[in-house]
Amino acid sequence: MEDPEKMTKEEKYRYIFEDKSFEGRPRVKWITDCLLGDIRTFLDGIENYTDNKERFAFKPRPRGGGNLSVPILICTALEFVSRLYVGETKFTSREGYNAKENAKKFIEKYFPEKYKAIPSLLWDGIRNGLVHTFSTKPFKYGNNYIRFQFYVEDRNIPSRIKKVNDTIRICINVFELYRILENAIENYLEELKKDENEALRDKFIKAWSSIEEDFQREIAKNSEYRDDAKALLDYLGSSSDALLLEDLNKVLNTDVLRIYSLMIRRS
């Protein structure tokens, strides 16, 4: 793990904003272009689907609106950046890793006011609910029930809180939620760039280097993983390249040829 105390101010800046040893681009560009870029790709697909539903009507299986997958991706990005912001170097809960507390600190610093007031509800209700049960987590507060709802059909309808009888419903437009996250990350990175006392940069470097360098598990003595690794090497044999799903690949290639032939005939 990198030790920021042994780095000059220039070395810290280079590590964060210029060094391309991580996947061929500066680390901050990986956040904006890859981490957030993946979410933008999903949102572009949702826009295409909702604007052109008639084009998908003939598909044999239904398409969803993205109100399950996109919030999970948003929370994943939030968790990662929050870890950098607080300088979290632990990885598992056994070591004391606390994603909710990290996200809470980031939300309270960079999110809009109404979101700052409910960081624990947001994290537990959205992230933990969707990741662990594939549904948002409801809460009960006295005689009131608190629930979440996501919508994507109209990208311009603002998020809102509704109370109907004893149910408080937090209705979130996923496009707006993404814009909030993107803006929060941009503000964080801007502060990181102007960080004169280097406290933010030190936390970023500690957290990132701990992920990049320490997230590697030795499995030679662990039978649960050792058997899998042995099977992997046996499958490769003397070759350096082998199809992972050989039988399925044959089917896929046949399907691709069939579709391509249909396209030629139609043209």
CSV table of C-alpha atoms in Angstrom, one decimal:
chain,number,residue,atom,x,y,z
A,1,MET,CA,0.0,0.0,0.0
A,2,GLU,CA,1.3,3.5,-0.9
A,3,ASP,CA,2.3,5.7,2.0
A,4,PRO,CA,1.3,9.3,1.3
A,5,GLU,CA,3.7,10.5,4.1
A,6,LYS,CA,6.6,9.3,2.0
A,7,MET,CA,5.3,11.1,-1.2
A,8,THR,CA,5.9,14.6,-2.3
A,9,LYS,CA,3.1,16.9,-3.2
A,10,GLU,CA,3.9,16.5,-6.9
A,11,GLU,CA,4.0,12.7,-6.5
A,12,LYS,CA,0.6,12.7,-4.9
A,13,TYR,CA,-0.9,14.8,-7.7
A,14,ARG,CA,0.6,12.5,-10.3
A,15,TYR,CA,-0.7,9.4,-8.6
A,16,ILE,CA,-4.3,10.7,-8.6
A,17,PHE,CA,-4.5,12.8,-11.8
A,18,GLU,CA,-1.8,11.8,-14.2
A,19,ASP,CA,-0.4,8.2,-13.6
A,20,LYS,CA,-1.8,5.7,-16.1
A,21,SER,CA,-0.6,2.5,-14.5
A,22,PHE,CA,-4.2,1.6,-13.6
A,23,GLU,CA,-6.0,0.3,-16.7
A,24,GLY,CA,-4.2,2.8,-19.0
A,25,ARG,CA,-5.8,6.0,-17.7
A,26,PRO,CA,-5.4,8.4,-14.7
A,27,ARG,CA,-7.4,7.1,-11.6
A,28,VAL,CA,-9.8,10.1,-11.6
A,29,LYS,CA,-10.5,9.5,-15.3
A,30,TRP,CA,-11.3,5.8,-14.5
A,31,ILE,CA,-13.9,7.1,-12.0
A,32,THR,CA,-15.5,9.6,-14.5
A,33,ASP,CA,-15.1,7.6,-17.7
A,34,CYS,CA,-15.4,3.9,-16.6
A,35,LEU,CA,-17.3,3.8,-13.3
A,36,LEU,CA,-19.8,6.5,-14.2
A,37,GLY,CA,-19.5,5.7,-17.9
A,38,ASP,CA,-21.0,2.3,-17.3
A,39,ILE,CA,-24.0,3.9,-15.6
A,40,ARG,CA,-24.4,6.3,-18.5
A,41,THR,CA,-24.4,3.4,-20.9
A,42,PHE,CA,-27.3,1.8,-19.0
A,43,LEU,CA,-29.2,5.2,-18.9
A,44,ASP,CA,-28.7,5.6,-22.7
A,45,GLY,CA,-30.2,2.1,-23.2
A,46,ILE,CA,-33.1,3.0,-21.0
A,47,GLU,CA,-33.7,6.2,-23.0
A,48,ASN,CA,-33.6,4.2,-26.2
A,49,TYR,CA,-36.0,1.6,-24.9
A,50,THR,CA,-38.6,4.0,-23.4
A,51,ASP,CA,-38.5,6.2,-26.5
A,52,ASN,CA,-38.8,3.3,-29.0
A,53,LYS,CA,-40.8,0.6,-27.3
A,54,GLU,CA,-42.5,-0.4,-30.5
A,55,ARG,CA,-39.1,-1.6,-31.8
A,56,PHE,CA,-38.8,-4.0,-29.0
A,57,ALA,CA,-42.4,-5.3,-29.1
A,58,PHE,CA,-41.4,-8.4,-31.2
A,59,LYS,CA,-38.7,-9.5,-28.8
A,60,PRO,CA,-39.5,-12.9,-27.2
A,61,ARG,CA,-38.6,-11.8,-23.7
A,62,PRO,CA,-39.8,-8.6,-22.0
A,63,ARG,CA,-37.4,-5.7,-21.3
A,64,GLY,CA,-37.3,-3.9,-18.0
A,65,GLY,CA,-37.1,-0.2,-17.2
A,66,GLY,CA,-33.8,-0.3,-15.3
A,67,ASN,CA,-35.3,0.7,-12.0
A,68,LEU,CA,-33.7,-2.3,-10.4
A,69,SER,CA,-30.2,-2.4,-12.0
A,70,VAL,CA,-29.4,1.3,-12.2
A,71,PRO,CA,-29.9,2.1,-8.5
A,72,ILE,CA,-27.6,-0.8,-7.7
A,73,LEU,CA,-24.9,0.6,-10.1
A,74,ILE,CA,-25.3,4.0,-8.6
A,75,CYS,CA,-24.9,2.7,-5.1
A,76,THR,CA,-21.9,0.7,-6.2
A,77,ALA,CA,-20.2,3.9,-7.5
A,78,LEU,CA,-21.3,5.7,-4.3
A,79,GLU,CA,-19.7,3.1,-2.2
A,80,PHE,CA,-16.4,3.1,-4.1
A,81,VAL,CA,-16.0,6.9,-4.1
A,82,SER,CA,-17.1,7.2,-0.4
A,83,ARG,CA,-14.3,4.8,0.4
A,84,LEU,CA,-11.8,7.1,-1.3
A,85,TYR,CA,-13.3,10.1,0.4
A,86,VAL,CA,-12.9,8.8,4.0
A,87,GLY,CA,-9.6,6.9,3.3
A,88,GLU,CA,-11.0,3.5,4.1
A,89,THR,CA,-8.3,0.8,3.8
A,90,LYS,CA,-10.2,-2.1,5.2
A,91,PHE,CA,-12.1,-4.5,3.0
A,92,THR,CA,-14.3,-7.0,4.9
A,93,SER,CA,-16.7,-6.4,7.8
A,94,ARG,CA,-14.5,-8.6,10.0
A,95,GLU,CA,-11.8,-6.0,9.6
A,96,GLY,CA,-14.2,-3.2,10.5
A,97,TYR,CA,-15.2,-2.0,7.0
A,98,ASN,CA,-18.4,0.1,7.2
A,99,ALA,CA,-19.8,1.0,3.8
A,100,LYS,CA,-22.9,2.6,5.3
A,101,GLU,CA,-20.9,5.0,7.5
A,102,ASN,CA,-18.6,5.8,4.5
A,103,ALA,CA,-21.6,6.6,2.3
A,104,LYS,CA,-23.2,8.6,5.0
A,105,LYS,CA,-20.2,10.9,5.3
A,106,PHE,CA,-20.0,11.4,1.5
A,107,ILE,CA,-23.8,12.0,1.2
A,108,GLU,CA,-23.7,14.5,4.0
A,109,LYS,CA,-20.9,16.4,2.4
A,110,TYR,CA,-21.8,16.4,-1.3
A,111,PHE,CA,-25.5,15.6,-1.8
A,112,PRO,CA,-28.4,18.0,-1.9
A,113,GLU,CA,-29.9,19.1,1.4
A,114,LYS,CA,-33.0,16.7,1.5
A,115,TYR,CA,-30.7,13.8,0.7
A,116,LYS,CA,-28.2,14.9,3.4
A,117,ALA,CA,-31.0,14.5,6.0
A,118,ILE,CA,-31.7,10.8,5.2
A,119,PRO,CA,-28.4,9.1,4.4
A,120,SER,CA,-29.0,6.0,6.4
A,121,LEU,CA,-32.4,5.4,5.0
A,122,LEU,CA,-31.1,5.9,1.5
A,123,TRP,CA,-28.2,3.5,1.9
A,124,ASP,CA,-30.0,0.8,3.8
A,125,GLY,CA,-33.3,1.1,1.9
A,126,ILE,CA,-31.8,1.3,-1.6
A,127,ARG,CA,-28.4,-0.4,-1.6
A,128,ASN,CA,-28.9,-3.1,1.0
A,129,GLY,CA,-32.5,-3.8,0.0
A,130,LEU,CA,-31.8,-4.1,-3.8
A,131,VAL,CA,-28.5,-6.0,-3.5
A,132,HIS,CA,-29.6,-8.5,-0.8
A,133,THR,CA,-33.3,-8.9,-1.5
A,134,PHE,CA,-33.7,-7.4,-5.1
A,135,SER,CA,-36.3,-5.1,-3.6
A,136,THR,CA,-36.0,-1.8,-1.7
A,137,LYS,CA,-36.2,-2.2,2.0
A,138,PRO,CA,-39.3,-0.8,3.8
A,139,PHE,CA,-39.1,0.8,7.2
A,140,LYS,CA,-41.7,1.4,10.0
A,141,TYR,CA,-41.5,4.5,12.1
A,142,GLY,CA,-44.2,4.6,14.7
A,143,ASN,CA,-47.5,4.4,12.8
A,144,ASN,CA,-45.8,5.4,9.5
A,145,TYR,CA,-44.3,3.1,6.8
A,146,ILE,CA,-41.4,4.4,4.7
A,147,ARG,CA,-41.0,2.9,1.2
A,148,PHE,CA,-39.0,3.7,-1.9
A,149,GLN,CA,-40.1,3.7,-5.5
A,150,PHE,CA,-38.1,4.3,-8.6
A,151,TYR,CA,-39.4,5.5,-12.0
A,152,VAL,CA,-37.8,6.0,-15.4
A,153,GLU,CA,-40.6,6.6,-17.8
A,154,ASP,CA,-40.4,10.4,-17.8
A,155,ARG,CA,-36.9,11.5,-17.3
A,156,ASN,CA,-38.0,15.1,-16.4
A,157,ILE,CA,-40.4,14.4,-13.5
A,158,PRO,CA,-38.5,15.4,-10.3
A,159,SER,CA,-38.1,13.1,-7.4
A,160,ARG,CA,-40.5,13.7,-4.5
A,161,ILE,CA,-41.8,12.5,-1.2
A,162,LYS,CA,-45.5,11.5,-1.0
A,163,LYS,CA,-47.6,10.6,2.0
A,164,VAL,CA,-50.7,8.6,1.5
A,165,ASN,CA,-52.5,7.6,4.7
A,166,ASP,CA,-49.8,6.0,6.8
A,167,THR,CA,-47.3,5.4,4.1
A,168,ILE,CA,-44.4,7.8,3.2
A,169,ARG,CA,-43.2,7.0,-0.3
A,170,ILE,CA,-39.8,8.3,-1.4
A,171,CYS,CA,-40.2,8.4,-5.2
A,172,ILE,CA,-36.9,8.8,-7.0
A,173,ASN,CA,-36.3,9.4,-10.7
A,174,VAL,CA,-33.2,7.3,-11.5
A,175,PHE,CA,-31.9,9.8,-14.0
A,176,GLU,CA,-32.1,12.5,-11.4
A,177,LEU,CA,-30.4,10.3,-8.8
A,178,TYR,CA,-27.5,9.7,-11.3
A,179,ARG,CA,-27.2,13.4,-12.0
A,180,ILE,CA,-26.9,14.0,-8.2
A,181,LEU,CA,-24.2,11.3,-7.9
A,182,GLU,CA,-22.3,12.6,-10.9
A,183,ASN,CA,-22.4,16.2,-9.6
A,184,ALA,CA,-21.4,15.1,-6.1
A,185,ILE,CA,-18.4,13.2,-7.5
A,186,GLU,CA,-17.4,16.1,-9.7
A,187,ASN,CA,-17.4,18.4,-6.7
A,188,TYR,CA,-15.4,15.9,-4.7
A,189,LEU,CA,-12.8,15.6,-7.5
A,190,GLU,CA,-12.6,19.4,-7.8
A,191,GLU,CA,-11.9,19.7,-4.1
A,192,LEU,CA,-9.3,16.9,-4.5
A,193,LYS,CA,-7.6,18.9,-7.2
A,194,LYS,CA,-7.5,22.0,-5.0
A,195,ASP,CA,-6.6,20.2,-1.8
A,196,GLU,CA,-3.9,22.4,-0.4
A,197,ASN,CA,-3.4,20.7,2.9
A,198,GLU,CA,-3.4,17.3,1.1
A,199,ALA,CA,-5.7,15.6,3.6
A,200,LEU,CA,-8.2,14.5,0.9
A,201,ARG,CA,-5.4,13.3,-1.4
A,202,ASP,CA,-3.8,11.3,1.4
A,203,LYS,CA,-7.1,9.5,2.0
A,204,PHE,CA,-7.6,8.9,-1.7
A,205,ILE,CA,-4.1,7.4,-2.1
A,206,LYS,CA,-4.4,5.2,1.0
A,207,ALA,CA,-7.8,3.8,0.0
A,208,TRP,CA,-7.1,3.3,-3.7
A,209,SER,CA,-3.7,1.7,-3.1
A,210,SER,CA,-5.2,-0.7,-0.5
A,211,ILE,CA,-7.8,-1.8,-3.1
A,212,GLU,CA,-5.3,-2.0,-6.0
A,213,GLU,CA,-2.5,-3.8,-4.2
A,214,ASP,CA,-4.0,-5.7,-1.2
A,215,PHE,CA,-7.1,-7.1,-2.8
A,216,GLN,CA,-5.5,-10.4,-3.7
A,217,ARG,CA,-6.3,-13.6,-1.9
A,218,GLU,CA,-3.8,-16.4,-1.5
A,219,ILE,CA,-5.8,-19.6,-2.1
A,220,ALA,CA,-3.2,-22.4,-2.3
A,221,LYS,CA,-4.0,-23.5,1.3
A,222,ASN,CA,-7.7,-23.0,1.1
A,223,SER,CA,-9.5,-26.1,-0.2
A,224,GLU,CA,-12.6,-24.3,-1.1
A,225,TYR,CA,-10.8,-22.2,-3.8
A,226,ARG,CA,-7.8,-24.5,-4.4
A,227,ASP,CA,-10.0,-27.2,-6.0
A,228,ASP,CA,-11.4,-24.6,-8.4
A,229,ALA,CA,-8.0,-23.3,-9.3
A,230,LYS,CA,-6.7,-26.8,-9.9
A,231,ALA,CA,-9.7,-27.5,-12.2
A,232,LEU,CA,-9.0,-24.3,-14.1
A,233,LEU,CA,-5.4,-25.3,-14.7
A,234,ASP,CA,-6.4,-28.8,-15.7
A,235,TYR,CA,-8.9,-27.4,-18.2
A,236,LEU,CA,-6.2,-25.2,-19.8
A,237,GLY,CA,-3.7,-28.2,-19.8
A,238,SER,CA,-0.8,-27.3,-22.0
A,239,SER,CA,-2.8,-24.6,-23.8
A,240,SER,CA,-2.7,-20.9,-23.1
A,241,ASP,CA,-6.2,-20.3,-24.4
A,242,ALA,CA,-9.5,-22.2,-24.1
A,243,LEU,CA,-13.1,-21.4,-24.5
A,244,LEU,CA,-14.9,-21.1,-21.2
A,245,LEU,CA,-18.3,-22.2,-22.6
A,246,GLU,CA,-17.4,-24.2,-25.6
A,247,ASP,CA,-20.8,-25.9,-26.2
A,248,LEU,CA,-22.7,-22.7,-25.6
A,249,ASN,CA,-20.4,-20.8,-27.9
A,250,LYS,CA,-21.2,-23.2,-30.8
A,251,VAL,CA,-24.9,-22.5,-30.2
A,252,LEU,CA,-24.3,-18.8,-30.1
A,253,ASN,CA,-22.3,-18.9,-33.3
A,254,THR,CA,-25.1,-20.8,-35.0
A,255,ASP,CA,-27.7,-18.2,-33.8
A,256,VAL,CA,-25.5,-15.4,-35.1
A,257,LEU,CA,-25.2,-17.0,-38.5
A,258,ARG,CA,-29.0,-17.6,-38.6
A,259,ILE,CA,-29.8,-14.0,-37.7
A,260,TYR,CA,-27.2,-12.7,-40.2
A,261,SER,CA,-28.7,-14.9,-43.0
A,262,LEU,CA,-32.2,-13.5,-42.2
A,263,MET,CA,-30.9,-9.9,-42.4
A,264,ILE,CA,-29.3,-10.7,-45.8
A,265,ARG,CA,-32.6,-12.2,-47.2
A,266,ARG,CA,-34.6,-9.2,-45.9
A,267,SER,CA,-32.3,-6.7,-47.5
